[in-house]
mmCIF file of C-alpha atoms in Angstrom:
data_model
loop_
_atom_site.group_PDB
_atom_site.id
_atom_site.type_symbol
_atom_site.label_atom_id
_atom_site.label_comp_id
_atom_site.label_asym_id
_atom_site.label_seq_id
_atom_site.Cartn_x
_atom_site.Cartn_y
_atom_site.Cartn_z
ATOM 1 C CA MET A 780 23.316 -12.287 -17.762
ATOM 2 C CA SER A 781 21.202 -15.425 -17.389
ATOM 3 C CA ALA A 782 19.347 -16.951 -20.323
ATOM 4 C CA SER A 783 15.956 -16.319 -18.702
ATOM 5 C CA VAL A 784 16.674 -12.614 -18.320
ATOM 6 C CA ILE A 785 17.821 -12.399 -21.944
ATOM 7 C CA GLN A 786 14.680 -14.191 -23.146
ATOM 8 C CA ALA A 787 12.434 -11.939 -21.044
ATOM 9 C CA SER A 788 14.160 -8.852 -22.413
ATOM 10 C CA THR A 789 13.689 -10.146 -25.940
ATOM 11 C CA ARG A 790 9.993 -10.778 -25.384
ATOM 12 C CA ASP A 791 9.471 -7.348 -23.842
ATOM 13 C CA GLY A 792 11.393 -5.553 -26.553
ATOM 14 C CA ASP A 793 8.327 -5.297 -28.806
ATOM 15 C CA GLU A 794 6.230 -3.569 -26.086
ATOM 16 C CA PRO A 795 7.742 -0.038 -26.028
ATOM 17 C CA ARG A 796 4.597 1.747 -24.802
ATOM 18 C CA LEU A 797 3.925 -0.814 -22.089
ATOM 19 C CA ASN A 798 7.540 -0.733 -20.938
ATOM 20 C CA ALA A 799 7.575 3.053 -20.832
ATOM 21 C CA TRP A 800 4.384 3.142 -18.748
ATOM 22 C CA THR A 801 5.745 0.460 -16.403
ATOM 23 C CA ARG A 802 8.969 2.367 -15.824
ATOM 24 C CA ARG A 803 7.043 5.542 -14.977
ATOM 25 C CA THR A 804 4.600 3.863 -12.596
ATOM 26 C CA ASP A 805 6.758 1.246 -10.857
ATOM 27 C CA TRP A 806 7.784 3.237 -7.825
ATOM 28 C CA PRO A 807 4.556 5.229 -7.340
ATOM 29 C CA LEU A 808 2.559 1.997 -7.341
ATOM 30 C CA THR A 809 5.069 0.411 -4.993
ATOM 31 C CA GLY A 810 4.551 3.298 -2.594
ATOM 32 C CA LEU A 811 0.796 2.827 -2.820
ATOM 33 C CA ALA A 812 1.201 -0.896 -2.142
ATOM 34 C CA VAL A 813 3.197 -0.117 0.993
ATOM 35 C CA LEU A 814 0.560 2.426 2.034
ATOM 36 C CA PHE A 815 -2.171 -0.151 1.446
ATOM 37 C CA LEU A 816 -0.342 -2.715 3.574
ATOM 38 C CA ALA A 817 0.110 -0.180 6.363
ATOM 39 C CA ALA A 818 -3.590 0.776 6.272
ATOM 40 C CA TYR A 819 -4.672 -2.869 6.244
ATOM 41 C CA ALA A 820 -2.346 -3.730 9.135
ATOM 42 C CA TRP A 821 -3.639 -0.768 11.130
ATOM 43 C CA GLN A 822 -7.222 -1.822 10.475
ATOM 44 C CA VAL A 823 -6.567 -5.422 11.554
ATOM 45 C CA LEU A 824 -4.339 -4.815 14.575
ATOM 46 C CA ASP A 825 -6.001 -1.732 16.061
ATOM 47 C CA THR A 826 -9.213 -3.302 17.296
ATOM 48 C CA GLY A 827 -10.006 -0.259 19.405
ATOM 49 C CA ALA A 828 -9.949 2.225 16.517
ATOM 50 C CA SER A 829 -12.915 4.549 16.212
ATOM 51 C CA VAL A 830 -15.490 4.237 13.455
ATOM 52 C CA ARG A 831 -14.115 7.379 11.845
ATOM 53 C CA VAL A 832 -10.600 5.970 11.705
ATOM 54 C CA ARG A 833 -11.778 2.626 10.333
ATOM 55 C CA THR A 834 -13.892 4.362 7.714
ATOM 56 C CA GLY A 835 -10.910 6.477 6.684
ATOM 57 C CA LEU A 836 -8.669 3.413 6.392
ATOM 58 C CA GLU A 837 -11.316 1.667 4.306
ATOM 59 C CA ALA A 838 -11.537 4.690 1.996
ATOM 60 C CA VAL A 839 -7.759 4.741 1.578
ATOM 61 C CA MET A 840 -7.692 1.053 0.642
ATOM 62 C CA TRP A 841 -10.499 1.400 -1.870
ATOM 63 C CA ALA A 842 -8.808 4.433 -3.431
ATOM 64 C CA ILE A 843 -5.577 2.464 -3.812
ATOM 65 C CA TRP A 844 -7.510 -0.424 -5.325
ATOM 66 C CA ALA A 845 -8.998 1.995 -7.868
ATOM 67 C CA VAL A 846 -5.508 3.179 -8.825
ATOM 68 C CA PHE A 847 -4.356 -0.415 -9.285
ATOM 69 C CA ALA A 848 -7.403 -1.165 -11.418
ATOM 70 C CA VAL A 849 -6.755 1.852 -13.646
ATOM 71 C CA ASP A 850 -3.091 0.869 -13.943
ATOM 72 C CA TYR A 851 -3.957 -2.677 -14.966
ATOM 73 C CA LEU A 852 -6.508 -1.551 -17.556
ATOM 74 C CA THR A 853 -4.031 1.001 -18.929
ATOM 75 C CA LYS A 854 -1.341 -1.649 -19.286
ATOM 76 C CA LEU A 855 -3.810 -3.963 -20.995
ATOM 77 C CA ALA A 856 -4.731 -1.195 -23.443
ATOM 78 C CA LEU A 857 -1.067 -0.399 -24.179
ATOM 79 C CA ALA A 858 -0.015 -4.019 -24.663
ATOM 80 C CA ARG A 859 0.385 -5.082 -28.277
ATOM 81 C CA HIS A 860 0.084 -8.763 -27.357
ATOM 82 C CA ARG A 861 -2.795 -8.747 -24.916
ATOM 83 C CA GLY A 862 -3.092 -12.508 -24.632
ATOM 84 C CA ARG A 863 0.505 -12.747 -23.542
ATOM 85 C CA PHE A 864 0.015 -9.836 -21.159
ATOM 86 C CA LEU A 865 -2.981 -11.524 -19.512
ATOM 87 C CA TRP A 866 -1.078 -14.788 -19.142
ATOM 88 C CA ARG A 867 1.996 -13.151 -17.647
ATOM 89 C CA HIS A 868 0.047 -10.889 -15.243
ATOM 90 C CA VAL A 869 -2.481 -13.302 -13.762
ATOM 91 C CA LEU A 870 -1.599 -12.312 -10.200
ATOM 92 C CA ASP A 871 -2.045 -8.624 -11.020
ATOM 93 C CA LEU A 872 -5.484 -9.452 -12.405
ATOM 94 C CA LEU A 873 -6.414 -11.364 -9.240
ATOM 95 C CA ALA A 874 -5.301 -8.425 -7.114
ATOM 96 C CA VAL A 875 -7.777 -6.248 -9.020
ATOM 97 C CA VAL A 876 -10.782 -8.544 -9.379
ATOM 98 C CA LEU A 877 -10.864 -9.910 -5.819
ATOM 99 C CA PRO A 878 -11.532 -6.788 -3.742
ATOM 100 C CA MET A 879 -14.758 -8.162 -2.315
ATOM 101 C CA VAL A 880 -12.954 -10.927 -0.408
ATOM 102 C CA ARG A 881 -11.589 -8.840 2.416
ATOM 103 C CA GLN A 882 -8.862 -11.258 3.475
ATOM 104 C CA LEU A 883 -7.554 -11.528 -0.096
ATOM 105 C CA ARG A 884 -7.009 -7.791 -0.414
ATOM 106 C CA VAL A 885 -3.394 -8.324 0.575
ATOM 107 C CA LEU A 886 -2.873 -9.674 -2.937
ATOM 108 C CA ARG A 887 -2.434 -6.041 -3.924
ATOM 109 C CA VAL A 888 1.000 -5.978 -2.287
ATOM 110 C CA LEU A 889 2.107 -8.326 -5.069
ATOM 111 C CA MET A 890 3.174 -5.098 -6.751
ATOM 112 C CA LEU A 891 6.078 -5.081 -4.311
ATOM 113 C CA PHE A 892 7.282 -8.478 -5.507
ATOM 114 C CA THR A 893 6.945 -7.409 -9.131
ATOM 115 C CA VAL A 894 9.089 -4.322 -8.639
ATOM 116 C CA LEU A 895 11.631 -6.186 -6.527
ATOM 117 C CA ASN A 896 11.960 -8.714 -9.320
ATOM 118 C CA ARG A 897 12.542 -6.036 -11.963
ATOM 119 C CA ARG A 898 14.944 -4.031 -9.811
ATOM 120 C CA ALA A 899 16.913 -7.027 -8.538
ATOM 121 C CA ALA A 900 20.467 -7.562 -9.625
ATOM 122 C CA VAL A 901 20.882 -9.811 -12.627
ATOM 123 C CA SER A 902 23.172 -12.087 -10.663
ATOM 124 C CA LEU A 903 21.675 -15.083 -8.934
ATOM 125 C CA ARG A 904 22.993 -13.966 -5.557
ATOM 126 C CA GLY A 905 21.151 -10.661 -5.773
ATOM 127 C CA ARG A 906 17.851 -12.300 -6.689
ATOM 128 C CA LEU A 907 18.271 -14.943 -3.993
ATOM 129 C CA GLY A 908 18.811 -12.410 -1.227
ATOM 130 C CA ILE A 909 15.885 -10.267 -2.350
ATOM 131 C CA TYR A 910 13.492 -13.186 -2.715
ATOM 132 C CA VAL A 911 14.423 -14.822 0.571
ATOM 133 C CA GLY A 912 13.994 -11.628 2.556
ATOM 134 C CA GLY A 913 11.152 -10.140 0.541
ATOM 135 C CA VAL A 914 8.986 -13.227 0.206
ATOM 136 C CA ILE A 915 9.319 -14.349 3.809
ATOM 137 C CA VAL A 916 8.662 -10.928 5.308
ATOM 138 C CA LEU A 917 5.949 -9.718 2.925
ATOM 139 C CA ALA A 918 4.121 -12.975 2.246
ATOM 140 C CA GLY A 919 4.393 -14.106 5.848
ATOM 141 C CA GLY A 920 3.276 -10.783 7.260
ATOM 142 C CA CYS A 921 0.384 -10.439 4.830
ATOM 143 C CA ALA A 922 -0.796 -13.996 5.475
ATOM 144 C CA ALA A 923 -0.654 -13.442 9.233
ATOM 145 C CA LEU A 924 -2.749 -10.299 8.955
ATOM 146 C CA ALA A 925 -5.239 -11.942 6.604
ATOM 147 C CA VAL A 926 -5.747 -15.083 8.674
ATOM 148 C CA LEU A 927 -6.093 -13.049 11.872
ATOM 149 C CA ASP A 928 -8.652 -10.826 10.175
ATOM 150 C CA ALA A 929 -10.596 -13.897 9.089
ATOM 151 C CA GLU A 930 -10.365 -15.952 12.258
ATOM 152 C CA ARG A 931 -10.581 -13.501 15.128
ATOM 153 C CA GLY A 932 -14.369 -13.162 15.046
ATOM 154 C CA SER A 933 -15.122 -16.887 14.792
ATOM 155 C CA PRO A 934 -16.328 -18.667 17.968
ATOM 156 C CA THR A 935 -14.271 -21.757 17.076
ATOM 157 C CA ALA A 936 -11.096 -19.847 16.224
ATOM 158 C CA ASN A 937 -7.755 -20.732 17.809
ATOM 159 C CA ILE A 938 -5.855 -17.969 15.990
ATOM 160 C CA THR A 939 -6.958 -14.916 17.922
ATOM 161 C CA THR A 940 -3.777 -12.847 18.363
ATOM 162 C CA PHE A 941 -1.133 -11.572 15.975
ATOM 163 C CA PRO A 942 1.635 -13.692 17.588
ATOM 164 C CA ASP A 943 -0.565 -16.761 17.054
ATOM 165 C CA ALA A 944 -1.025 -15.747 13.420
ATOM 166 C CA LEU A 945 2.718 -15.264 12.930
ATOM 167 C CA TRP A 946 3.468 -18.669 14.464
ATOM 168 C CA TRP A 947 0.887 -20.335 12.235
ATOM 169 C CA THR A 948 2.294 -18.545 9.203
ATOM 170 C CA LEU A 949 5.850 -19.654 9.958
ATOM 171 C CA ALA A 950 4.780 -23.271 10.477
ATOM 172 C CA THR A 951 2.742 -23.222 7.268
ATOM 173 C CA ILE A 952 5.099 -21.420 4.904
ATOM 174 C CA THR A 953 7.935 -23.749 5.882
ATOM 175 C CA THR A 954 5.610 -26.762 5.300
ATOM 176 C CA VAL A 955 6.183 -27.937 8.891
ATOM 177 C CA GLY A 956 2.539 -27.705 9.987
ATOM 178 C CA TYR A 957 2.530 -28.453 13.736
ATOM 179 C CA GLY A 958 -1.260 -28.338 13.850
ATOM 180 C CA ASP A 959 -1.484 -26.426 17.130
ATOM 181 C CA ARG A 960 -2.871 -23.428 15.234
ATOM 182 C CA TYR A 961 -5.143 -23.764 12.217
ATOM 183 C CA PRO A 962 -7.879 -21.750 10.471
ATOM 184 C CA THR A 963 -11.506 -22.735 10.922
ATOM 185 C CA THR A 964 -13.297 -20.228 8.668
ATOM 186 C CA VAL A 965 -13.685 -20.423 4.908
ATOM 187 C CA GLU A 966 -11.759 -17.200 4.392
ATOM 188 C CA GLY A 967 -8.975 -18.367 6.676
ATOM 189 C CA ARG A 968 -8.671 -21.639 4.807
ATOM 190 C CA LEU A 969 -8.437 -19.771 1.518
ATOM 191 C CA VAL A 970 -5.523 -17.827 2.949
ATOM 192 C CA ALA A 971 -4.009 -21.079 4.233
ATOM 193 C CA ALA A 972 -4.339 -22.753 0.842
ATOM 194 C CA ALA A 973 -2.623 -19.837 -0.884
ATOM 195 C CA LEU A 974 0.146 -19.829 1.723
ATOM 196 C CA MET A 975 0.654 -23.597 1.424
ATOM 197 C CA VAL A 976 0.990 -23.425 -2.339
ATOM 198 C CA GLY A 977 3.251 -20.413 -2.001
ATOM 199 C CA GLY A 978 5.386 -22.153 0.615
ATOM 200 C CA ILE A 979 5.881 -25.209 -1.569
ATOM 201 C CA ALA A 980 6.698 -23.026 -4.560
ATOM 202 C CA LEU A 981 9.108 -20.962 -2.454
ATOM 203 C CA VAL A 982 10.976 -24.042 -1.254
ATOM 204 C CA ALA A 983 11.176 -25.392 -4.808
ATOM 205 C CA VAL A 984 12.384 -22.079 -6.253
ATOM 206 C CA LEU A 985 14.966 -21.530 -3.538
ATOM 207 C CA THR A 986 16.223 -25.105 -3.865
ATOM 208 C CA GLY A 987 16.617 -24.663 -7.615
ATOM 209 C CA MET A 988 18.321 -21.294 -7.199
ATOM 210 C CA VAL A 989 20.769 -22.646 -4.617
ATOM 211 C CA ALA A 990 21.521 -25.624 -6.874
ATOM 212 C CA SER A 991 22.119 -23.279 -9.807
ATOM 213 C CA TRP A 992 24.358 -21.100 -7.658
ATOM 214 C CA LEU A 993 26.390 -24.137 -6.592
ATOM 215 C CA VAL A 994 26.763 -25.255 -10.209
ATOM 216 C CA GLU A 995 27.893 -21.771 -11.232
ATOM 217 C CA THR A 996 30.317 -21.639 -8.316
ATOM 218 C CA VAL A 997 31.835 -25.014 -9.191
ATOM 219 C CA LYS A 998 32.152 -23.965 -12.819
ATOM 220 C CA GLY A 999 33.823 -20.745 -11.736
ATOM 221 C CA VAL A 1000 36.310 -22.643 -9.548
ATOM 222 C CA GLU A 1001 37.041 -25.078 -12.357
ATOM 223 C CA SER A 1002 37.568 -22.219 -14.799
ATOM 224 C CA SER A 1003 39.878 -20.474 -12.331
ATOM 225 C CA ILE A 1004 41.928 -23.644 -11.806
ATOM 226 C CA GLU A 1005 42.109 -24.248 -15.541
ATOM 227 C CA HIS A 1006 43.197 -20.656 -16.162
ATOM 228 C CA THR A 1007 45.870 -20.876 -13.452
ATOM 229 C CA THR A 1008 47.139 -24.171 -14.864
ATOM 230 C CA GLN A 1009 47.362 -22.679 -18.337
ATOM 231 C CA LEU A 1010 49.330 -19.720 -17.011
ATOM 232 C CA GLN A 1011 51.732 -22.027 -15.180
ATOM 233 C CA LEU A 1012 52.239 -24.157 -18.288
ATOM 234 C CA GLN A 1013 52.840 -21.059 -20.362
ATOM 235 C CA SER A 1014 55.380 -19.833 -17.815
ATOM 236 C CA LEU A 1015 57.198 -23.189 -17.914
ATOM 237 C CA GLN A 1016 57.220 -23.131 -21.704
ATOM 238 C CA ASN A 1017 58.675 -19.634 -21.678
ATOM 239 C CA GLU A 1018 61.408 -20.690 -19.222
ATOM 240 C CA LEU A 1019 62.254 -23.754 -21.328
ATOM 241 C CA ALA A 1020 62.422 -21.596 -24.450
ATOM 242 C CA ALA A 1021 64.747 -19.157 -22.656
ATOM 243 C CA LEU A 1022 67.004 -22.001 -21.480
ATOM 244 C CA ARG A 1023 67.081 -23.445 -24.999
ATOM 245 C CA THR A 1024 68.054 -20.057 -26.384
ATOM 246 C CA GLN A 1025 70.853 -19.709 -23.842
ATOM 247 C CA LEU A 1026 72.075 -23.237 -24.592
ATOM 248 C CA ASP A 1027 72.108 -22.571 -28.330
ATOM 249 C CA ALA A 1028 74.036 -19.360 -27.701
ATOM 250 C CA VAL A 1029 76.657 -21.235 -25.649
ATOM 251 C CA ARG A 1030 77.026 -23.894 -28.296
ATOM 252 C CA ALA A 1031 77.433 -21.275 -30.995
ATOM 253 C CA ALA A 1032 80.117 -19.389 -29.053
ATOM 254 C CA PRO A 1033 83.683 -19.479 -30.558
ATOM 255 C CA GLY A 1034 85.928 -22.103 -29.029
ATOM 256 C CA PHE A 1035 83.075 -24.235 -27.641
ATOM 257 C CA GLY A 1036 84.054 -27.275 -29.745
ATOM 258 C CA VAL A 1037 87.839 -26.732 -29.323
ATOM 259 C CA GLU A 1038 87.593 -26.707 -25.544
ATOM 260 C CA ARG A 1039 85.682 -29.958 -25.625
ATOM 261 C CA SER A 1040 88.283 -31.581 -27.938
ATOM 262 C CA GLY A 1041 91.170 -30.446 -25.721
ATOM 263 C CA ALA A 1042 89.463 -31.841 -22.698
ATOM 264 C CA GLY A 1043 89.088 -35.169 -24.505
#
């Protein structure tokens, strides 16, 4: 188990009520986050939906937001160290207090990242696979939906289709930035800024994780070689001891010295 996981477990050990609530609500809230993302995607992509359908989707999203808000307030009430809780759950707070900015509603799917982090394997390889797949798919997809939602109605927009939004997202999250697609609205630029910061952080985290994995791998190979060498040395020592025992037995045998004298 890594040192960071041990430290986190130690810090969380004095929050029994908060931990119990979190364990009970993790998966239900994750399901609601997936439902929210599906409703938001439907609302953005289905431009021909009727008013009734759009109103229903809006009601579903607001209901899910209310559940998230209640969950956050409940966790805050259960936390013994509320200052630490606020500091460690800033993103959860943003997902609750920014419902008025339509394009930032996708922050609510951060619950998915939180649960993936808690459910990930302790090993570095498990976390790496989950983060690479989860962050790219979820963050990229959410950013594409948000920027399309923000840009599509602008007369100066050049991101007007979902494929355009996906291409812009890929170029931005990888910090390539071709410049052929870019947001022109304030809301779109807010999404772009968040994606840029997230892309830089993602590259830095993945680089550090890969470096750590390489260091651990090299250490493992070195330990394996050292262990094998020790076993080989021990085997040689055992063989030498056996040969010495046999030689001492031959020397101690009756007539060993007489035969040598006669030969002389």
